[in-house]
Coordinates of C-alpha atoms in Angstrom, one line a residue:
Chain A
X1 CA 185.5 126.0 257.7
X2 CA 182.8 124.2 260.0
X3 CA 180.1 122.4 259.6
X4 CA 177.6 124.9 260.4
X5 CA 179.4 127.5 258.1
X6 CA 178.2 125.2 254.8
X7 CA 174.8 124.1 255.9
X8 CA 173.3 128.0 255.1
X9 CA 175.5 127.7 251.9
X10 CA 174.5 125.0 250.7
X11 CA 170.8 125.6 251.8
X12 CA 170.7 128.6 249.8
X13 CA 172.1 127.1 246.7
X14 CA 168.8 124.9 247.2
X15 CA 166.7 127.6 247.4
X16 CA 168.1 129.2 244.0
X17 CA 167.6 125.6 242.7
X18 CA 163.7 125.5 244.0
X19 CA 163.2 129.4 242.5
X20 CA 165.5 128.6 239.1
X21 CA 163.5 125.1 238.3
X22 CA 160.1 125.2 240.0
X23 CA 159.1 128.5 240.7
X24 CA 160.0 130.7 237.8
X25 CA 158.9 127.6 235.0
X26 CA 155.4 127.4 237.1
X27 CA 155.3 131.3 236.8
X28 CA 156.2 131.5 233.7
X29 CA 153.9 129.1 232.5
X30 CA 156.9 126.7 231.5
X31 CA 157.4 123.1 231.8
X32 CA 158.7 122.3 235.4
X33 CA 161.9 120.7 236.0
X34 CA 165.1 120.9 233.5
X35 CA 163.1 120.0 230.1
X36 CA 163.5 122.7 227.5
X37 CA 161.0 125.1 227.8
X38 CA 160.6 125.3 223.7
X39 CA 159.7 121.7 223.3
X40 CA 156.5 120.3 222.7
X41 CA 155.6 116.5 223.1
X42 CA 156.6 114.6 219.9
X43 CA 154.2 111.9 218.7
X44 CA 154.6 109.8 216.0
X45 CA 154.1 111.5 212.4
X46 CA 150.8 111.5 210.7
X47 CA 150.9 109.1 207.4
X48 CA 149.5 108.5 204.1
X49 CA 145.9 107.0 204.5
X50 CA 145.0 105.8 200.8
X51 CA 141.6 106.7 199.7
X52 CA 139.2 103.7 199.8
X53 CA 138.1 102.0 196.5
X54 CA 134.7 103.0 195.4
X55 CA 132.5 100.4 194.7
X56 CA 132.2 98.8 191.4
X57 CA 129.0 99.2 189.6
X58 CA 127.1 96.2 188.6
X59 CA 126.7 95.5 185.0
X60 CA 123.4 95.5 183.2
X61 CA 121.9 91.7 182.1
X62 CA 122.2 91.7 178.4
X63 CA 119.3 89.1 178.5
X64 CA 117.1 91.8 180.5
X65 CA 114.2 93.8 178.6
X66 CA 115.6 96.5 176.0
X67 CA 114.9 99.3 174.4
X68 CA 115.7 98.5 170.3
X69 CA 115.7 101.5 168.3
X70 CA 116.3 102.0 164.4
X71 CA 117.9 104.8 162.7
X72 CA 117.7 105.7 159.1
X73 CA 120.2 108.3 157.8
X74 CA 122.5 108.8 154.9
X75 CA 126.7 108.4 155.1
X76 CA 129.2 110.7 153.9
X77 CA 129.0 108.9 150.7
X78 CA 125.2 109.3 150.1
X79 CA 124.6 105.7 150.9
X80 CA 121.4 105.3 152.9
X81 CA 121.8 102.7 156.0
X82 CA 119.6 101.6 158.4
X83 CA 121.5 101.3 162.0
X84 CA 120.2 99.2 165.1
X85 CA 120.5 99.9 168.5
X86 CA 119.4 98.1 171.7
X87 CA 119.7 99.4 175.0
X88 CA 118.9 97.6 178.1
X89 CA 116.0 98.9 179.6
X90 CA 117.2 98.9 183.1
X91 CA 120.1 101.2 181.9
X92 CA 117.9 104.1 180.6
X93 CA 115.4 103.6 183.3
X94 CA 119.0 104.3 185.8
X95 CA 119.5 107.5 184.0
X96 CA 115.6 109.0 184.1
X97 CA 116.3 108.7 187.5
X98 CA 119.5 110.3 187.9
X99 CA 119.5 114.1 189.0
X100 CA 121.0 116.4 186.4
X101 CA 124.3 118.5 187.2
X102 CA 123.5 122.3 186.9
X103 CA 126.7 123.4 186.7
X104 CA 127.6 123.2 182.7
X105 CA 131.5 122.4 182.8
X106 CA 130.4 118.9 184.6
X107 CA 128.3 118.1 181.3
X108 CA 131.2 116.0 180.6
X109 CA 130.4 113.6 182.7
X110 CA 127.0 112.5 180.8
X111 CA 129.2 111.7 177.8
X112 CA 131.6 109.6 179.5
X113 CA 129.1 107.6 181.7
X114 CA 130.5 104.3 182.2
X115 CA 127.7 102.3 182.0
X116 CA 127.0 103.7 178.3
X117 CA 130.2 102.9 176.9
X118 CA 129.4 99.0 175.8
X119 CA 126.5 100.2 173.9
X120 CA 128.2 103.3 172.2
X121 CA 131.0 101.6 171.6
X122 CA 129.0 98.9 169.8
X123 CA 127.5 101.6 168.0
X124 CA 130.5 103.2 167.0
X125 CA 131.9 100.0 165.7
X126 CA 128.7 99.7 163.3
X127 CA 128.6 103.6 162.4
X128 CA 132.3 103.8 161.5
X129 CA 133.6 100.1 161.2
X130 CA 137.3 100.0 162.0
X131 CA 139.6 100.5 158.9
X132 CA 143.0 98.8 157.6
X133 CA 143.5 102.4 155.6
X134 CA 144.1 105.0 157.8
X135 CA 142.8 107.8 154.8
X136 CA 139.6 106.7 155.7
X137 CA 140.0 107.7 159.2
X138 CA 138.2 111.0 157.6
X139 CA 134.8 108.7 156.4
X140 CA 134.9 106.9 159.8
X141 CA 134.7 110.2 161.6
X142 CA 132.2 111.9 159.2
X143 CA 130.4 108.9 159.4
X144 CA 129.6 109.4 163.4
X145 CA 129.0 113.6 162.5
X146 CA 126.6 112.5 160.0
X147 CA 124.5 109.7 162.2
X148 CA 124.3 112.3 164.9
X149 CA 123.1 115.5 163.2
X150 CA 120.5 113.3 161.4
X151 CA 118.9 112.8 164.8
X152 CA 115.9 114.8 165.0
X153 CA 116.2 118.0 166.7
X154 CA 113.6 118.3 169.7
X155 CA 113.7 121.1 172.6
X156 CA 114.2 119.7 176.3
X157 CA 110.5 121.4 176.9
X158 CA 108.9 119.4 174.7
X159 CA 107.0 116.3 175.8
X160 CA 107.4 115.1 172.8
X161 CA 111.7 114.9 173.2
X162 CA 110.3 111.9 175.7
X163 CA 109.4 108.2 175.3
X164 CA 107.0 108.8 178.5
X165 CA 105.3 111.7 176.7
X166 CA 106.3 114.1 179.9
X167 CA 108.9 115.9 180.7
X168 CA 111.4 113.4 183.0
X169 CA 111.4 114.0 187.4
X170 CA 114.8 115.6 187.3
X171 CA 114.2 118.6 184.0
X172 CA 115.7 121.5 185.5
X173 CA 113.4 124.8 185.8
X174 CA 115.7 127.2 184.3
X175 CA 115.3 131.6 183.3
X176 CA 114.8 130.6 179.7
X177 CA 112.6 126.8 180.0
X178 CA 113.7 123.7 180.9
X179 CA 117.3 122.4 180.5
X180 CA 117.8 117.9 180.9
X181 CA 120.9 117.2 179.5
X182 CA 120.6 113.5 178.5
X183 CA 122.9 110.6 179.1
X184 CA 123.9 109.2 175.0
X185 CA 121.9 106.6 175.9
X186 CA 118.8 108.7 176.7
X187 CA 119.5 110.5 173.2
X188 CA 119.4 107.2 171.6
X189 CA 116.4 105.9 173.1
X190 CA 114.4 108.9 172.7
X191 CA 115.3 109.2 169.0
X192 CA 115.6 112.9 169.7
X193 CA 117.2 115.4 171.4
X194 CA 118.3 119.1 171.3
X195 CA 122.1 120.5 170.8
X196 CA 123.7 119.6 173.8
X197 CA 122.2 116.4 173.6
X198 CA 123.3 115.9 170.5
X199 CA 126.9 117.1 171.5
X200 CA 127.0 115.1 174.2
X201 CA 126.1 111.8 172.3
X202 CA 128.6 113.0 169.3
X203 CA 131.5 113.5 171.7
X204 CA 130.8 110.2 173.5
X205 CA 130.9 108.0 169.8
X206 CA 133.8 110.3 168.6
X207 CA 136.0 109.5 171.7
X208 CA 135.1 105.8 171.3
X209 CA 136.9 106.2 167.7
X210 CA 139.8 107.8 169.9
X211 CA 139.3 111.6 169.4
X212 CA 139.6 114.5 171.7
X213 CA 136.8 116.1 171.4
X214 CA 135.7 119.4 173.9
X215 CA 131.7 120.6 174.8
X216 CA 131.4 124.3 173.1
X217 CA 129.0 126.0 175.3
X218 CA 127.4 129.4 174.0
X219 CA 124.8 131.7 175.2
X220 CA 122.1 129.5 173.4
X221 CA 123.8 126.8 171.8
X222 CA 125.8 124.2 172.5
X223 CA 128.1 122.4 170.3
X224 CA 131.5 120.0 169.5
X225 CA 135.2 120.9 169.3
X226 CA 137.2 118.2 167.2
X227 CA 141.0 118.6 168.4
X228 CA 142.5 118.3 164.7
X229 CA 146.3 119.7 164.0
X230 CA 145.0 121.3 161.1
X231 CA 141.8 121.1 158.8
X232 CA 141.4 122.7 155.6
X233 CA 140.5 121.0 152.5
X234 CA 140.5 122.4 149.3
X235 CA 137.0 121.7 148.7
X236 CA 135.7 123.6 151.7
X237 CA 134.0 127.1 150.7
X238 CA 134.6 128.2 153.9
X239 CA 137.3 128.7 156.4
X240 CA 137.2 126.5 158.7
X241 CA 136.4 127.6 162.6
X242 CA 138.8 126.4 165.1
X243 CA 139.3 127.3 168.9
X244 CA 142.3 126.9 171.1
X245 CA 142.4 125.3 174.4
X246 CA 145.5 124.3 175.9
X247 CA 147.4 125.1 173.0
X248 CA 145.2 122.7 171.5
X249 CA 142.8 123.6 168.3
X250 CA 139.3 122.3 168.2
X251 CA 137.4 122.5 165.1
X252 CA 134.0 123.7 165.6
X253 CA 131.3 120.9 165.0
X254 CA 127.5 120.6 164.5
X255 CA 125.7 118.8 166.3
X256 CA 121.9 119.0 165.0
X257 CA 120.8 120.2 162.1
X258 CA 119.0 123.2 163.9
X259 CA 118.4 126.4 161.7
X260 CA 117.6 129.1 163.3
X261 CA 113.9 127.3 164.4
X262 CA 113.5 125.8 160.9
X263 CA 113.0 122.4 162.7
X264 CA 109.8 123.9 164.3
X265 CA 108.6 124.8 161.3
X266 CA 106.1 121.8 161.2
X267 CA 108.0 120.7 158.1
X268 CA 111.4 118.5 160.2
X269 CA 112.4 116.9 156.2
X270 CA 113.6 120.8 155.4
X271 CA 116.2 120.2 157.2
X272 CA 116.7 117.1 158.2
X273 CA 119.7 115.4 156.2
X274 CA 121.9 118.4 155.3
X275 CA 124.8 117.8 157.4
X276 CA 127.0 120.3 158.4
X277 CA 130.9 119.8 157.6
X278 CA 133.7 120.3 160.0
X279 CA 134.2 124.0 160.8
X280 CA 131.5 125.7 158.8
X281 CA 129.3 128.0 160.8
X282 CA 128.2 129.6 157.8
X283 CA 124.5 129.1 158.2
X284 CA 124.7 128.9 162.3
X285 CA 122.9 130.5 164.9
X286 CA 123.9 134.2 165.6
X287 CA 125.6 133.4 168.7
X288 CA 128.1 130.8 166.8
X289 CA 128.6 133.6 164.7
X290 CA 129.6 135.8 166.8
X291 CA 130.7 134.7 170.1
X292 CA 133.7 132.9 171.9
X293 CA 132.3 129.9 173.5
X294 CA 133.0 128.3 176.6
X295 CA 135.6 125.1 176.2
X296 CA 134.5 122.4 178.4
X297 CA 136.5 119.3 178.1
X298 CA 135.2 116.1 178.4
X299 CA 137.0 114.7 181.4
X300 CA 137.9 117.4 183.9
X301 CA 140.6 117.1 186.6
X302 CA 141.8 119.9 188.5
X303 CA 145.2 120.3 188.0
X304 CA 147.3 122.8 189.6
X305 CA 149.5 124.5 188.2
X306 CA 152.1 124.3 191.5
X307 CA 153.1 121.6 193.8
X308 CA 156.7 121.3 194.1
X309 CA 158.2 121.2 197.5
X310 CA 161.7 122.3 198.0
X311 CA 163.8 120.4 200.4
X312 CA 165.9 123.0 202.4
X313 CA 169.2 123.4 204.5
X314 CA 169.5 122.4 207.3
X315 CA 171.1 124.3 210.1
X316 CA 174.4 123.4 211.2
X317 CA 175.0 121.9 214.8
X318 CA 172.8 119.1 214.5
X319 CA 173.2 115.9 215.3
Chain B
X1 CA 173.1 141.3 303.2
X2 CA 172.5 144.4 301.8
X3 CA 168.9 144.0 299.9
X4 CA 169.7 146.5 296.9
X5 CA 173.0 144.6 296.1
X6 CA 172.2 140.7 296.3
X7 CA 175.9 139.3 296.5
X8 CA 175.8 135.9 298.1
X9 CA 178.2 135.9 300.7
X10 CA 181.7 134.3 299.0
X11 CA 180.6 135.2 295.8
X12 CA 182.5 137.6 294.0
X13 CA 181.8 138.7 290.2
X14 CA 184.9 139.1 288.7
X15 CA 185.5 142.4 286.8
X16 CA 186.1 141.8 282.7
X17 CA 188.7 143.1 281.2
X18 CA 188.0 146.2 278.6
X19 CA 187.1 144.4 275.4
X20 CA 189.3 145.5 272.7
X21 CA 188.9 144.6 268.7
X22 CA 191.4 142.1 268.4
X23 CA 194.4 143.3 266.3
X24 CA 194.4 141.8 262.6
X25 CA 197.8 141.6 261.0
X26 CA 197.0 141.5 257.4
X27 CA 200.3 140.0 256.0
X28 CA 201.1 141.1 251.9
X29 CA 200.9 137.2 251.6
X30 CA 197.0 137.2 253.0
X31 CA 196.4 140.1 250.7
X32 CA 197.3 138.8 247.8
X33 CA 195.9 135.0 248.4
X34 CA 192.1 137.0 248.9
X35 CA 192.3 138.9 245.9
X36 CA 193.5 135.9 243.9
X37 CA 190.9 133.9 245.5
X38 CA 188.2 136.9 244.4
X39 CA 189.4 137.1 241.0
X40 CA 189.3 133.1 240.6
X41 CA 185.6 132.6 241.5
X42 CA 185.0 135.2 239.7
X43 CA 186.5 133.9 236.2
X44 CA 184.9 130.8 236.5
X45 CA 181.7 132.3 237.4
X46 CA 182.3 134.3 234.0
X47 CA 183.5 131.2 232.0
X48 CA 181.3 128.8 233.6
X49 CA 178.4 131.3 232.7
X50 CA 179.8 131.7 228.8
X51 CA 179.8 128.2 228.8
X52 CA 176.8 127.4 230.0
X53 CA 175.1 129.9 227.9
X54 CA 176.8 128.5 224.7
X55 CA 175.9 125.2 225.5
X56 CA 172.3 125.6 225.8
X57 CA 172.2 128.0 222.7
X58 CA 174.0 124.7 220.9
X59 CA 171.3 122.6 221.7
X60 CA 168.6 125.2 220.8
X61 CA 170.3 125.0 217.7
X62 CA 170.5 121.2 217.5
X63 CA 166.9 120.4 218.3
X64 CA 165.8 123.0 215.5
X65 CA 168.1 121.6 213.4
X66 CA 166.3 118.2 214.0
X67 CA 163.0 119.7 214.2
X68 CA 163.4 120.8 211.0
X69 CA 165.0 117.6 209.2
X70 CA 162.2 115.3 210.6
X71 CA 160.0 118.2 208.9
X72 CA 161.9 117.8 205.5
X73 CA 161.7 113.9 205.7
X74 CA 158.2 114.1 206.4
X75 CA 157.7 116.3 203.6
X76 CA 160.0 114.5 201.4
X77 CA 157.4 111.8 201.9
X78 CA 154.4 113.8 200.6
X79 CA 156.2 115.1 197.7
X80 CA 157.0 111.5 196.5
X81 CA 153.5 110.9 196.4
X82 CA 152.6 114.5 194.7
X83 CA 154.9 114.1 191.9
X84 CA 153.9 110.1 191.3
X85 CA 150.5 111.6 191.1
X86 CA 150.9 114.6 188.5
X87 CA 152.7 112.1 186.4
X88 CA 149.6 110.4 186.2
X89 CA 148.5 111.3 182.2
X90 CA 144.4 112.2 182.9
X91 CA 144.0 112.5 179.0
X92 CA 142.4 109.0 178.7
X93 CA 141.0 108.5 181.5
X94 CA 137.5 107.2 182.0
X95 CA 135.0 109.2 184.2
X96 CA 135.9 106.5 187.0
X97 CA 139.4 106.9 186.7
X98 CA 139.1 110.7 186.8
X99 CA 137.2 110.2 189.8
X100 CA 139.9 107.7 191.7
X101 CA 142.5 110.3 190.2
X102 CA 140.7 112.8 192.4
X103 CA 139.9 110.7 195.9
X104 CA 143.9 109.8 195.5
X105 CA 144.6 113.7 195.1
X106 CA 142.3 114.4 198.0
X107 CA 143.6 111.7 200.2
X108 CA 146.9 113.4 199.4
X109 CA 145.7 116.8 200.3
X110 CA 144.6 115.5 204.0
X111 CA 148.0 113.9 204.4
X112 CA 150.2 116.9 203.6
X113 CA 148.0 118.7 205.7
X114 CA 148.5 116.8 208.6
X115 CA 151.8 116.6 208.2
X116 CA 152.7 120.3 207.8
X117 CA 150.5 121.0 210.9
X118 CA 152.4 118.5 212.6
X119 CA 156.0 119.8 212.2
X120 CA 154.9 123.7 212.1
X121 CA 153.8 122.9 216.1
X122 CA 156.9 121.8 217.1
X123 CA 159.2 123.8 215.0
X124 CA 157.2 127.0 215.9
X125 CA 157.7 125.5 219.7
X126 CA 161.5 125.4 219.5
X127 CA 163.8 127.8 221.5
X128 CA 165.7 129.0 219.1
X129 CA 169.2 131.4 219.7
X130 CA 168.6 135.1 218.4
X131 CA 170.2 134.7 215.8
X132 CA 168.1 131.6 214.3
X133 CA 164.5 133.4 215.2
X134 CA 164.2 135.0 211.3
X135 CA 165.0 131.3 210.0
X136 CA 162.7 129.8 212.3
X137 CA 159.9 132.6 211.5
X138 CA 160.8 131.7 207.6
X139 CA 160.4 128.1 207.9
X140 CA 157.0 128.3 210.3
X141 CA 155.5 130.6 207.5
X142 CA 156.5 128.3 204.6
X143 CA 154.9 125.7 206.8
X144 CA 151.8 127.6 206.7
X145 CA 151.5 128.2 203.5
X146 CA 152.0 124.9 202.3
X147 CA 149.0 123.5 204.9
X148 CA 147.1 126.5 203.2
X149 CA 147.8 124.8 199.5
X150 CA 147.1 121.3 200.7
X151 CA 143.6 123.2 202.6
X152 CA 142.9 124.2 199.2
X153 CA 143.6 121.0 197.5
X154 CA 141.5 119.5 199.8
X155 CA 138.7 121.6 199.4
X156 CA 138.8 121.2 195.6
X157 CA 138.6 117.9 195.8
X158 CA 135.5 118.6 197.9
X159 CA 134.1 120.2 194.9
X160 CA 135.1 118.1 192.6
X161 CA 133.3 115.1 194.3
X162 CA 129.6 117.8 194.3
X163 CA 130.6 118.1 190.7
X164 CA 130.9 122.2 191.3
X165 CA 134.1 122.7 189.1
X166 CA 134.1 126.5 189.1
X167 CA 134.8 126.0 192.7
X168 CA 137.3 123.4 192.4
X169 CA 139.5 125.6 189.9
X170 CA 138.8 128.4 192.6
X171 CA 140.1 126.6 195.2
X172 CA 143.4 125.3 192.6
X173 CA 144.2 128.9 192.2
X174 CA 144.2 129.5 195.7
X175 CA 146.2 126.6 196.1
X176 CA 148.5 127.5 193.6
X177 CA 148.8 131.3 195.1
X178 CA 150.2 130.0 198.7
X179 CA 152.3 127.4 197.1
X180 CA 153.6 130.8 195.7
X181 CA 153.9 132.5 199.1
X182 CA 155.5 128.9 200.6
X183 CA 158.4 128.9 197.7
X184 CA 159.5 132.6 198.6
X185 CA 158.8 132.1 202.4
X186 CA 161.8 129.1 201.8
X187 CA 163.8 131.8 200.0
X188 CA 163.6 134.1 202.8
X189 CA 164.6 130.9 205.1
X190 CA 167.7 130.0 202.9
X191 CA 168.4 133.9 203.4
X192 CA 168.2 134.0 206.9
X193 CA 169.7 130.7 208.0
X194 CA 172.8 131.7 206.2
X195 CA 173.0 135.4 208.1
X196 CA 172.6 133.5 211.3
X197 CA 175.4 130.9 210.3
X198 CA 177.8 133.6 208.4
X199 CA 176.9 136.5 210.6
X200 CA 176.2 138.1 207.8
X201 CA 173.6 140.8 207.1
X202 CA 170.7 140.0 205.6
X203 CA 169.9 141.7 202.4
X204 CA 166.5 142.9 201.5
X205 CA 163.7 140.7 200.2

C-alpha cells in the first residue's frame, strides 16, 4: 500500500470525526466535542444560610412614669384583698399603638406579649403567692379565675372600656361593632374589658403559674380552656365541661362575669362578684350552651405532620 | 507532406498492442486470506462496537449513580437539620421563641429548596441507559415533590411571619400532601432501580 492509497482513508475518517463530534452535537443542540451530552455544569452545592437574629427589644425603665391601678375583689376563700398593680406607662402607650391582628387564632399572641410578662408575672406572684403544699395548687389557680372575672365587664364599643374616653386608633370596624382585643396589660390599665379581654389576661396569669391554658372562640363569646387530666369534685352540681384538643382536655373557664347583658343593666354589683367555677356553663350564654368552639392555643407553630426524607439506593456501577 | 496526415518525416507512431484485461490467478490461498481478512474487520467492528456501546452505557450509569449520591448527601444534610428542629419541644415556648422556631423553619425551607432544585437539574440532565430511564423519572419526581413540600414550608412560614395562621396550616397540609407523593415517588424508584439492575419486570404500582 502507497502513500497516496491512505491519505483519502485517513481523510475520510476525519471527516466522520468533524460530522460525529462537531456537526451532529451543533445540530442537535448538544455540547460540542467529546463531553457527555447529559451533563450539565456542576457548581458547588447550595448550603444552609441560618436565619438572622431578630433584634432584642429594649426593656421599659422601671423609674419611668406608670400607670398604678388597684383592684378590690374577693378570694376563693371569701377574703376580701386589695391587689396593686403598676404598669409603666411607656409600655401601655406601645400597645395603644400596636395594630390589632384580625385573624382570631393569632389572639395568642396578645397573651404571651413579652414585654407584659414582668408585670403579670409580678401579678401572678401576688394573686396566687407560690405554695410549699402542692393541695393548694387548686386555691392558687382559683385565686387568678377569681381576680379576673371580678374585672368589670365593658364592650370594646364603649368609650368608657378606655382610659382616653375614645375608642383606641387601631379598634377594628367589624359586621357586628367594634372588636380591640387588648394586650393583659391594657386590661389591667383600663380596669375593664370584655370576654376576650378577659381570656386573654386569664390565660396570660394562668401560664405564668405554669398551666396550659387554650382561647375558646364562639360565635359571640370568647372564653378559657384549663388543660386539667381530670376535674370533677364532689361538690360541683354540675358536670363539668371539657374539650379535647390534641388529645388533650380543657376545662371550659369564665372569664367575666357576663350574663346574658345583665352587666348593662345599669346595676354592674348584680353581678359583679359571683364567680364562675371550673367547667360550669350552667348559667352561660346560649352559644356556650350549645356550640363547639374554636380551640386556639396560646402559642401556635405550624407543625407538619411529614418531613422525613428517605435515603435511597444507589445504583450499582458507581464509582 | 501530405496536409491531411501530419507525419513529420522520420516519425513513426508505433501501433499498440490490443489491450487485453490482464489475467488474475486467484489462488485458493488468496481466497481464503480475503475472506479471513473480511470476516476479521468485521468482528472487531462488531466487538469494538459492543464494546464501545457498553462502555459508554457504564458510564451513564456511573455518573447517575454519582448524580444521585451527591443528591442523597445533600439531602442527608437538610434532613439533619429537619429532625434537630422537630425535636425542638414548642410547648413552652415564649412568643419570641415561637417566632425564632419559625425564621429557623423557614430558613430551613429555602435551603431544602435550593438544594432539591439543585440535584433535580443535574440528575434530570443525565444520560441515562434504557433501562435506568423509569429510575431516573422516579428519583426527578421525588425531587419535585420534595422542592414542592419545602415551597410550602416556605410559604407557611411567610404566613406565619403576617400572623395569617389559617394560611400557614393551609400551606402545612399542602406540604404534608407532596411529602406524600415524594415518599411513594421513592417507592416507585426502589421499584424500578431494581428491574433495571435484576432485569426484572416491574410490578404494578
Amino acid at each position: 500500500m502507497e502513500r497516496k492509497d491512505v491519505l483519502p482513508v485517513l481523510a475520510g475518517g476525519l471527516v466522520i470525526l468533524v460530522v460525529a463530534l462537531v456537526v451532529k452535537p451543533a445540530l442537535l443542540g448538544e455540547p460540542i466535542g467529546l463531553a457527555s451530552p447529559g451533563s450539565v455544569p456542576v457548581h458547588n452545592p447550595p448550603v444552609y444560610v441560618p436565619p438572622a437574629a431578630a433584634p432584642t427589644a429594649t426593656p421599659f425603665p422601671d423609674d419611668g412614669a406608670a400607670y398604678t391601678r388597684n383592684f378590690r375583689w374577693t378570694a376563693i376563700d371569701g377574703g376580701v384583698r386589695t391587689t396593686e398593680v403598676t404598669v409603666p406607662e411607656a409600655l401601655f402607650l406601645e400597645h395603644r399603638e400596636t395594630p390589632r391582628f384580625s385573624d382570631y387564632n393569632s389572639w395568642g399572641r396578645y397573651a404571651l406579649a413579652e414585654a407584659d410578662r414582668p408585670v403579670l408575672e409580678d401579678l401572678a406572684r401576688e394573686i396566687a403567692p407560690p405554695a410549699a403544699n402542692p393541695d393548694e395548687g387548686y386555691f392558687r389557680l382559683m385565686n387568678v379565675v377569681f381576680f379576673v372575672q371580678q374585672i368589670p365587664y365593658d364592650k370594646d364599643e364603649n368609650t368608657t372600656s378606655y382610659i382616653e374616653g375614645a375608642l383606641p386608633p387601631h379598634a377594628m370596624y367589624v359586621k357586628d361593632g367594634v372588636e380591640y382585643p387588648k394586650y393583659p396589660v391594657e386590661m389591667l390599665v383600663d380596669g375593664r374589658g370584655d370576654c376576650e379581654d378577659a381570656a386573654i389576661l386569664m390565660g396570660r396569669l394562668l401560664d405564668a403559674l405554669g398551666y396550659d391554658t387554650v382561647l375558646l372562640r364562639y360565635s359571640d363569646h370568647m372564653a378559657l380552656g384549663i388543660r386539667m387530666n381530670e376535674f370533677n369534685p364532689y361538690y360541683a352540681k354540675y358536670t363539668p365541661k371539657y374539650f379535647t384538643y390534641e388529645g388533650k382536655h380543657y376545662y371550659y373557664v369564665e372569664g367575666t362575669n357576663y350574663c346574658g347583658g345583665d352587666a348593662f343593666s345599669g346595676d354592674p354589683i348584680a353581678v359583679w362578684g359571683k364567680p364562675y367555677p371550673i367547667g360550669d356553663t350552667q348559667d352561660s350564654l346560649p352559644s356556650v350552651q350549645s356550640e363547639t368552639p374554636q380551640i386556639i392555643p396560646l402559642r401556635y407553630v405550624p407543625e407538619p405532620g411529614e418531613y422525613r426524607i428517605r435515603p435511597v439506593r444507589l445504583p450499582a456501577g458507581g464509582a | 507532406m501530405d496536409p491531411d496526415t501530419p507525419e513529420p518525416s522520420g516519425l513513426r507512431i508505433p501501433k499498440l498492442p490490443d489491450l487485453k484485461i490482464p489475467k488474475l490467478t486467484v489462488t485458493r490461498e488468496k481466497a481464503l486470506a480475503a475472506a479471513g481478512t473480511v470476516v476479521f474487520v468485521v468482528v472487531v467492528a462488531v466487538i469494538g462496537g459492543a464494546i464501545l456501546l457498553n462502555y459508554t452505557e457504564d458510564q451513564q450509569v456511573a455518573a447517575f449513580h454519582s448524580h444521585v449520591s451527591a443528591s442523597e448527601a445533600d439531602l442527608f444534610l437538610v434532613s439533619g437539620k429537619i429532625t434537630s428542629h422537630m425535636r425542638t419541644p414548642t410547648n413552652d415556648l415564649s412568643v419570641a421563641e415561637c417566632d425564632a422556631h419559625m425564621r429557623e423553619f423557614a430558613a430551613i425551607a429555602r435551603y431544602g429548596r435550593d438544594v432539591t432544585a439543585y440535584h433535580r437539574r443535574i440528575v434530570a440532565a443525565d444520560a441515562v441507559p434504557e433501562a435506568y430511564v423509569g429510575a431516573q423519572s422516579a428519583y426527578v419526581r421525588a425531587l419535585d415533590n420534595l422542592n414542592r413540600a419545602f415551597t410550602f414550608w416556605s410559604s407557611a412560614a411567610g404566613a406565619y411571619e403576617m400572623r395569617d395562621y389559617n394560611a400557614a396550616n393551609r400551606n402545612i397540609a399542602e406540604a404534608d400532601a407532596a411529602w406524600r407523593e415524594y415518599n411513594a415517588a421513592i417507592t416507585d424508584y426502589d421499584r424500578e432501580l431494581r428491574a433495571a439492575e435484576e432485569g426484572a419486570e416491574v410490578p404494578p404500582a
